[in-house]
Structures are given as C-alpha cells and as structure tokens.
Short mmCIF file of N, CA and C in Angstrom, two decimals:
data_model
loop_
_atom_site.label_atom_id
_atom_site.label_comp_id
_atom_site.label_asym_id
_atom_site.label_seq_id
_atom_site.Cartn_x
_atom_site.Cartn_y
_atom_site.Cartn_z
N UNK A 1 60.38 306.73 176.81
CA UNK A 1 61.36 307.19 177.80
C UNK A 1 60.91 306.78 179.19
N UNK A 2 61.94 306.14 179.89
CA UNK A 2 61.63 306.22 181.41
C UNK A 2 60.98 307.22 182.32
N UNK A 3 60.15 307.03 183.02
CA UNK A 3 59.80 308.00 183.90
C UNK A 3 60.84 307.95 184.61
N UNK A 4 60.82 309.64 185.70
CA UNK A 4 61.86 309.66 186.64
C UNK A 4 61.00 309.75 188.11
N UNK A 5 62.14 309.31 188.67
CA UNK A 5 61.20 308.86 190.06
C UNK A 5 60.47 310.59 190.46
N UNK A 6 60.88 311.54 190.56
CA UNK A 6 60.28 312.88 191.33
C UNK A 6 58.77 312.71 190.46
N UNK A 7 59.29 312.10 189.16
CA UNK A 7 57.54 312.03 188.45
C UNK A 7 56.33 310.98 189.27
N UNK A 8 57.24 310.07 189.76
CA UNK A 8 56.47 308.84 190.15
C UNK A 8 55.82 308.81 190.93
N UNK A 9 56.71 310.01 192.31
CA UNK A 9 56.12 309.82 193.89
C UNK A 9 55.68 311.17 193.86
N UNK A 10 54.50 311.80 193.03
CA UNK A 10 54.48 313.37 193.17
C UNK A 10 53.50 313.40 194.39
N UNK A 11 52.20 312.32 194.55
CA UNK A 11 51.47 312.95 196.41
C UNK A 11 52.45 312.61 197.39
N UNK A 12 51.74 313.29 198.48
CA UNK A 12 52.21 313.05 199.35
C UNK A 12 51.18 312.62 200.51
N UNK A 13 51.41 311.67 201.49
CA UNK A 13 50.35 310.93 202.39
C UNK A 13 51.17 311.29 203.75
N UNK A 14 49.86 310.98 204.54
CA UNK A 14 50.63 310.91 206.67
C UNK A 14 49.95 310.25 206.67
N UNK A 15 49.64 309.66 208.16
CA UNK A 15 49.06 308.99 208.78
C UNK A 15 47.89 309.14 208.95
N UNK A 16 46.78 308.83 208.93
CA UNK A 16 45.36 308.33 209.58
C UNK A 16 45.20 308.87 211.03
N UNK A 17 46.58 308.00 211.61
CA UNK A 17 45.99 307.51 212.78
C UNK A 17 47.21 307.92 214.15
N UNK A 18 46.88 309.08 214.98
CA UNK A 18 47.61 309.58 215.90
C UNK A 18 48.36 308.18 216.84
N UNK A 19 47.39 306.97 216.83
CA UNK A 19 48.42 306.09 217.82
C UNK A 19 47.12 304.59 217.46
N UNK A 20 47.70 303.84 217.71
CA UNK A 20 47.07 302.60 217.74
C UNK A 20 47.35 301.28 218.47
N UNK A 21 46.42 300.76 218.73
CA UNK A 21 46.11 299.31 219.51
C UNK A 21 47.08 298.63 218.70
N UNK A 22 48.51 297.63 219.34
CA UNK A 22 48.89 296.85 218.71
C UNK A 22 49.49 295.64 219.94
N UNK A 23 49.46 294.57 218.94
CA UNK A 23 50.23 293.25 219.80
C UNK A 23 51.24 292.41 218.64
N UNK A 24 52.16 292.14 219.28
CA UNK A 24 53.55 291.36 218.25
C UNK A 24 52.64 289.78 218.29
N UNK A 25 52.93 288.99 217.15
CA UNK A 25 52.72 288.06 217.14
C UNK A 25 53.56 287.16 217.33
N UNK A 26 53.36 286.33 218.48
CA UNK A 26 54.03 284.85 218.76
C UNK A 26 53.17 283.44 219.10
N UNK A 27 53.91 282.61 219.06
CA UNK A 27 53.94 281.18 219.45
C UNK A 27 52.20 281.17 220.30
N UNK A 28 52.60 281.91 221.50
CA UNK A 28 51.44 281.15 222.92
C UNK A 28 50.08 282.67 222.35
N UNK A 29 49.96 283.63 221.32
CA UNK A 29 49.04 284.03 221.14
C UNK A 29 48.34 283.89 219.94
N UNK A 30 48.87 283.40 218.93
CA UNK A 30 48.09 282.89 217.84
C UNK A 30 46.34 282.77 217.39
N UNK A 31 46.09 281.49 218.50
CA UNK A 31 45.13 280.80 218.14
C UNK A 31 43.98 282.43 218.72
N UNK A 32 44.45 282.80 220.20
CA UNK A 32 43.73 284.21 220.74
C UNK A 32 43.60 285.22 219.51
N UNK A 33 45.10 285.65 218.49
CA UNK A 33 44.68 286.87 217.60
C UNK A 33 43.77 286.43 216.58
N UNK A 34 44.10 284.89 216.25
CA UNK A 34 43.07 284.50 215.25
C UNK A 34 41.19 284.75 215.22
N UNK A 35 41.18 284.91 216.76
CA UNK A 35 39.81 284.96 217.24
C UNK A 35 39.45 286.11 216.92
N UNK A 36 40.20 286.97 217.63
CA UNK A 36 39.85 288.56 218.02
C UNK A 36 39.86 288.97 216.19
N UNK A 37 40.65 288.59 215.60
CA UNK A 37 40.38 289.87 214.54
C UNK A 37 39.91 288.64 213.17
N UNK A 38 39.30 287.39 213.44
CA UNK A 38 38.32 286.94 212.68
C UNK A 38 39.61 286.34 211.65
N UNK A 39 40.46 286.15 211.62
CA UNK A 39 41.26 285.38 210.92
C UNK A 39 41.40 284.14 211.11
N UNK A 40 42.62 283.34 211.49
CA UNK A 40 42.42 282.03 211.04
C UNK A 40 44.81 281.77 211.26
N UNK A 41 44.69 280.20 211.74
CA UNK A 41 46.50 280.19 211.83
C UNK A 41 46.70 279.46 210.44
N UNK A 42 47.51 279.52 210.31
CA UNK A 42 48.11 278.22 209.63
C UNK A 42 49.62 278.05 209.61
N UNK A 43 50.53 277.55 209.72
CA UNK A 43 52.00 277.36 210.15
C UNK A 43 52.45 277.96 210.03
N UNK A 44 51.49 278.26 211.45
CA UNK A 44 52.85 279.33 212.53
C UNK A 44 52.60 280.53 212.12
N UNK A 45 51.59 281.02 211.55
CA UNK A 45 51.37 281.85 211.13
C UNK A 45 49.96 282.04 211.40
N UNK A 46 49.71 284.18 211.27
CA UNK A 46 48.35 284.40 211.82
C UNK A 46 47.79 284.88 210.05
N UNK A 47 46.45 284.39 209.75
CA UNK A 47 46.18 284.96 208.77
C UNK A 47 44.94 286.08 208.79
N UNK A 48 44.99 287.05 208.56
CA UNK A 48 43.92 288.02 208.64
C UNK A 48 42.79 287.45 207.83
N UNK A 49 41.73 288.00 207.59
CA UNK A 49 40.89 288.13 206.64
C UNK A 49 41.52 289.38 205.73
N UNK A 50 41.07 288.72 204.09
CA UNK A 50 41.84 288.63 203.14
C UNK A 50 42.82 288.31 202.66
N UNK A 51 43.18 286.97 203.71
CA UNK A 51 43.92 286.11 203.59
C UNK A 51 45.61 286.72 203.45
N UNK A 52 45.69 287.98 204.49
CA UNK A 52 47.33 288.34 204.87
C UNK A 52 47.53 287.39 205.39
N UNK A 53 49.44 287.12 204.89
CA UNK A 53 49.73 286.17 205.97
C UNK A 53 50.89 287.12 206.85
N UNK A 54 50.85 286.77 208.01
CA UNK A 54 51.35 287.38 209.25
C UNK A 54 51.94 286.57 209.91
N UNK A 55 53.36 286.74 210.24
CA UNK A 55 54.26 285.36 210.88
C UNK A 55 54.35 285.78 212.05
N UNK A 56 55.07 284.48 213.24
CA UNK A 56 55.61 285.08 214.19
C UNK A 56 56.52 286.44 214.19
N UNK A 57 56.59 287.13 215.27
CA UNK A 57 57.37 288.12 214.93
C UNK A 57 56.56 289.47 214.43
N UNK A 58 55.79 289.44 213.53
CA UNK A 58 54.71 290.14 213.02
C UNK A 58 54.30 291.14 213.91
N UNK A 59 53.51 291.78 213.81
CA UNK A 59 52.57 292.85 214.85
C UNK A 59 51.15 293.29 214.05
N UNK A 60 50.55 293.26 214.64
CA UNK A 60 48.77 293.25 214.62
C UNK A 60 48.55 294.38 214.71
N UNK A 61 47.92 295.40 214.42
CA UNK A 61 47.28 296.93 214.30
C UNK A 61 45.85 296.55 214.49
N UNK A 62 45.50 297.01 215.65
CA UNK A 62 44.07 297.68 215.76
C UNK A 62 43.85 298.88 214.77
N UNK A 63 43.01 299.02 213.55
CA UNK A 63 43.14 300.43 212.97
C UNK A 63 41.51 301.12 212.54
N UNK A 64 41.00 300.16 212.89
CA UNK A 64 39.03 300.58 213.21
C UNK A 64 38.73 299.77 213.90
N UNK A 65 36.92 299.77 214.19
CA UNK A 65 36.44 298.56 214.93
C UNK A 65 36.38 297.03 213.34
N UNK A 66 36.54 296.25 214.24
CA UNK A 66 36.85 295.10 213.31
C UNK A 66 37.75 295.06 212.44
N UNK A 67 38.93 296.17 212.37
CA UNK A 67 39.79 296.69 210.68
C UNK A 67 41.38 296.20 211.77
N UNK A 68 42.17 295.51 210.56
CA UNK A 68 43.05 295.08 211.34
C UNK A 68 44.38 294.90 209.78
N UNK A 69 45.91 295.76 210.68
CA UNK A 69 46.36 296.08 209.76
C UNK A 69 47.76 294.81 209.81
N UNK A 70 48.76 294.63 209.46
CA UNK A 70 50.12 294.17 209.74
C UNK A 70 51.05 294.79 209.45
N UNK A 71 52.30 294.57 210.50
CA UNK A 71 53.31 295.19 209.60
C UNK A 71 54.64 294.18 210.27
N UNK A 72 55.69 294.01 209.36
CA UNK A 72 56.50 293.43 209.81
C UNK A 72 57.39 293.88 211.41
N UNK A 73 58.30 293.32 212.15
CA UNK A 73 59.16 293.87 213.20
C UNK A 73 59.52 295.44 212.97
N UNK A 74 60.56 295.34 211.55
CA UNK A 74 61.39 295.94 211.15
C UNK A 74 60.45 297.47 210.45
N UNK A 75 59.32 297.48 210.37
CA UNK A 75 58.57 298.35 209.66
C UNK A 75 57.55 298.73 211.09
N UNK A 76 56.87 297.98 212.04
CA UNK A 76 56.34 298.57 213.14
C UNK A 76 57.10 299.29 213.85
N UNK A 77 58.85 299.13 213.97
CA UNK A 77 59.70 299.61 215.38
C UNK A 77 60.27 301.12 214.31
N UNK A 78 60.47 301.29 213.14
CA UNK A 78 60.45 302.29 211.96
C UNK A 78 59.18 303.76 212.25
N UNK A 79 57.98 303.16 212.31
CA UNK A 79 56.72 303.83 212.27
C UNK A 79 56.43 304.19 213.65
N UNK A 80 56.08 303.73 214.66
CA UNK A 80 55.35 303.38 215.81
C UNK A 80 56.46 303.12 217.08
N UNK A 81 56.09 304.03 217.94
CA UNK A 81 56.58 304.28 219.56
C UNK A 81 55.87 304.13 220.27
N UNK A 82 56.13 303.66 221.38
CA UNK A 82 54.80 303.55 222.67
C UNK A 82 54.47 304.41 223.27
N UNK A 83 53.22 304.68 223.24
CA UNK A 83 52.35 305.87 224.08
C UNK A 83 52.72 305.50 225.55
N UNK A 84 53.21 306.59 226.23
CA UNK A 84 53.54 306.40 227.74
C UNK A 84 53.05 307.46 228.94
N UNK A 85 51.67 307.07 229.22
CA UNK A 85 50.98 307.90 230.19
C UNK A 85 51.86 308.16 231.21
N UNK A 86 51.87 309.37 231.48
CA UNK A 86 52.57 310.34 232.56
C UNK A 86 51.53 310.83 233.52
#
C-alpha cells in the first residue's frame, strides 16, 4: 500500500540561522565568488565545492566560516528578507 503523505512529512524543522550573509550571482562577480567561497566558474556559472552548480541569478549564503549554501531567485526572495538597521 502507498504511504500517505501526513505519514511521510511527520518531523518538523526551522531554521538554523536568524539571518545571513548573502550576494545574488551575476556576470561582473563570478570569478570574485569563485575565490571567496573556494569554488570554481564554469559557463556562466558559479560552482561551489562539492561541485553545486549555481547560475547567474543564483544567490550565495554565507552559513558558517568557510560553509556556503545556494538557493535559487525564486526560493531566496520565498525564505529571506533584508535585515534593515534602524
């Protein structure tokens, strides 16, 4: 018999992380994110270590020292708002 989904998703998770270091990936910063978080380009694209691939458009997560996460446009602007010192 099929499982049913209420069986499937029974934990439940949050976040880690109250706010985080991030930059969108484009064109004129590439070769710079490739440095900073030890990855590497390849067309047009940023690749992390463990070989994520991360396109323009993309966004970069600071999420430890040296730990570096991705998430698409459509899934960073979903999750994540900008911290705005007052």
């Amino acid at each position: 018999a099929a499982a049913t989904v209420s069986g499937l998703f029974e934990a439940t998770f949050r976040p880690r992380l109250d706010a985080c270091a991030a930059v969108r990936i484009g064109h004129d910063n590439l070769r710079a994110l490739a440095e900073a978080t030890g990855g590497h380009t390849w067309a047009s694209s940023l690749i992390l270590p463990g070989e994520v691939v991360c396109p323009v458009g993309w966004w970069v997560l600071r999420v430890g020292p040296r730990r570096f996460a991705a998430l698409s446009d459509e899934d960073f602007r979903a999750r994540w708002v900008p911290v705005v010192d007052r």
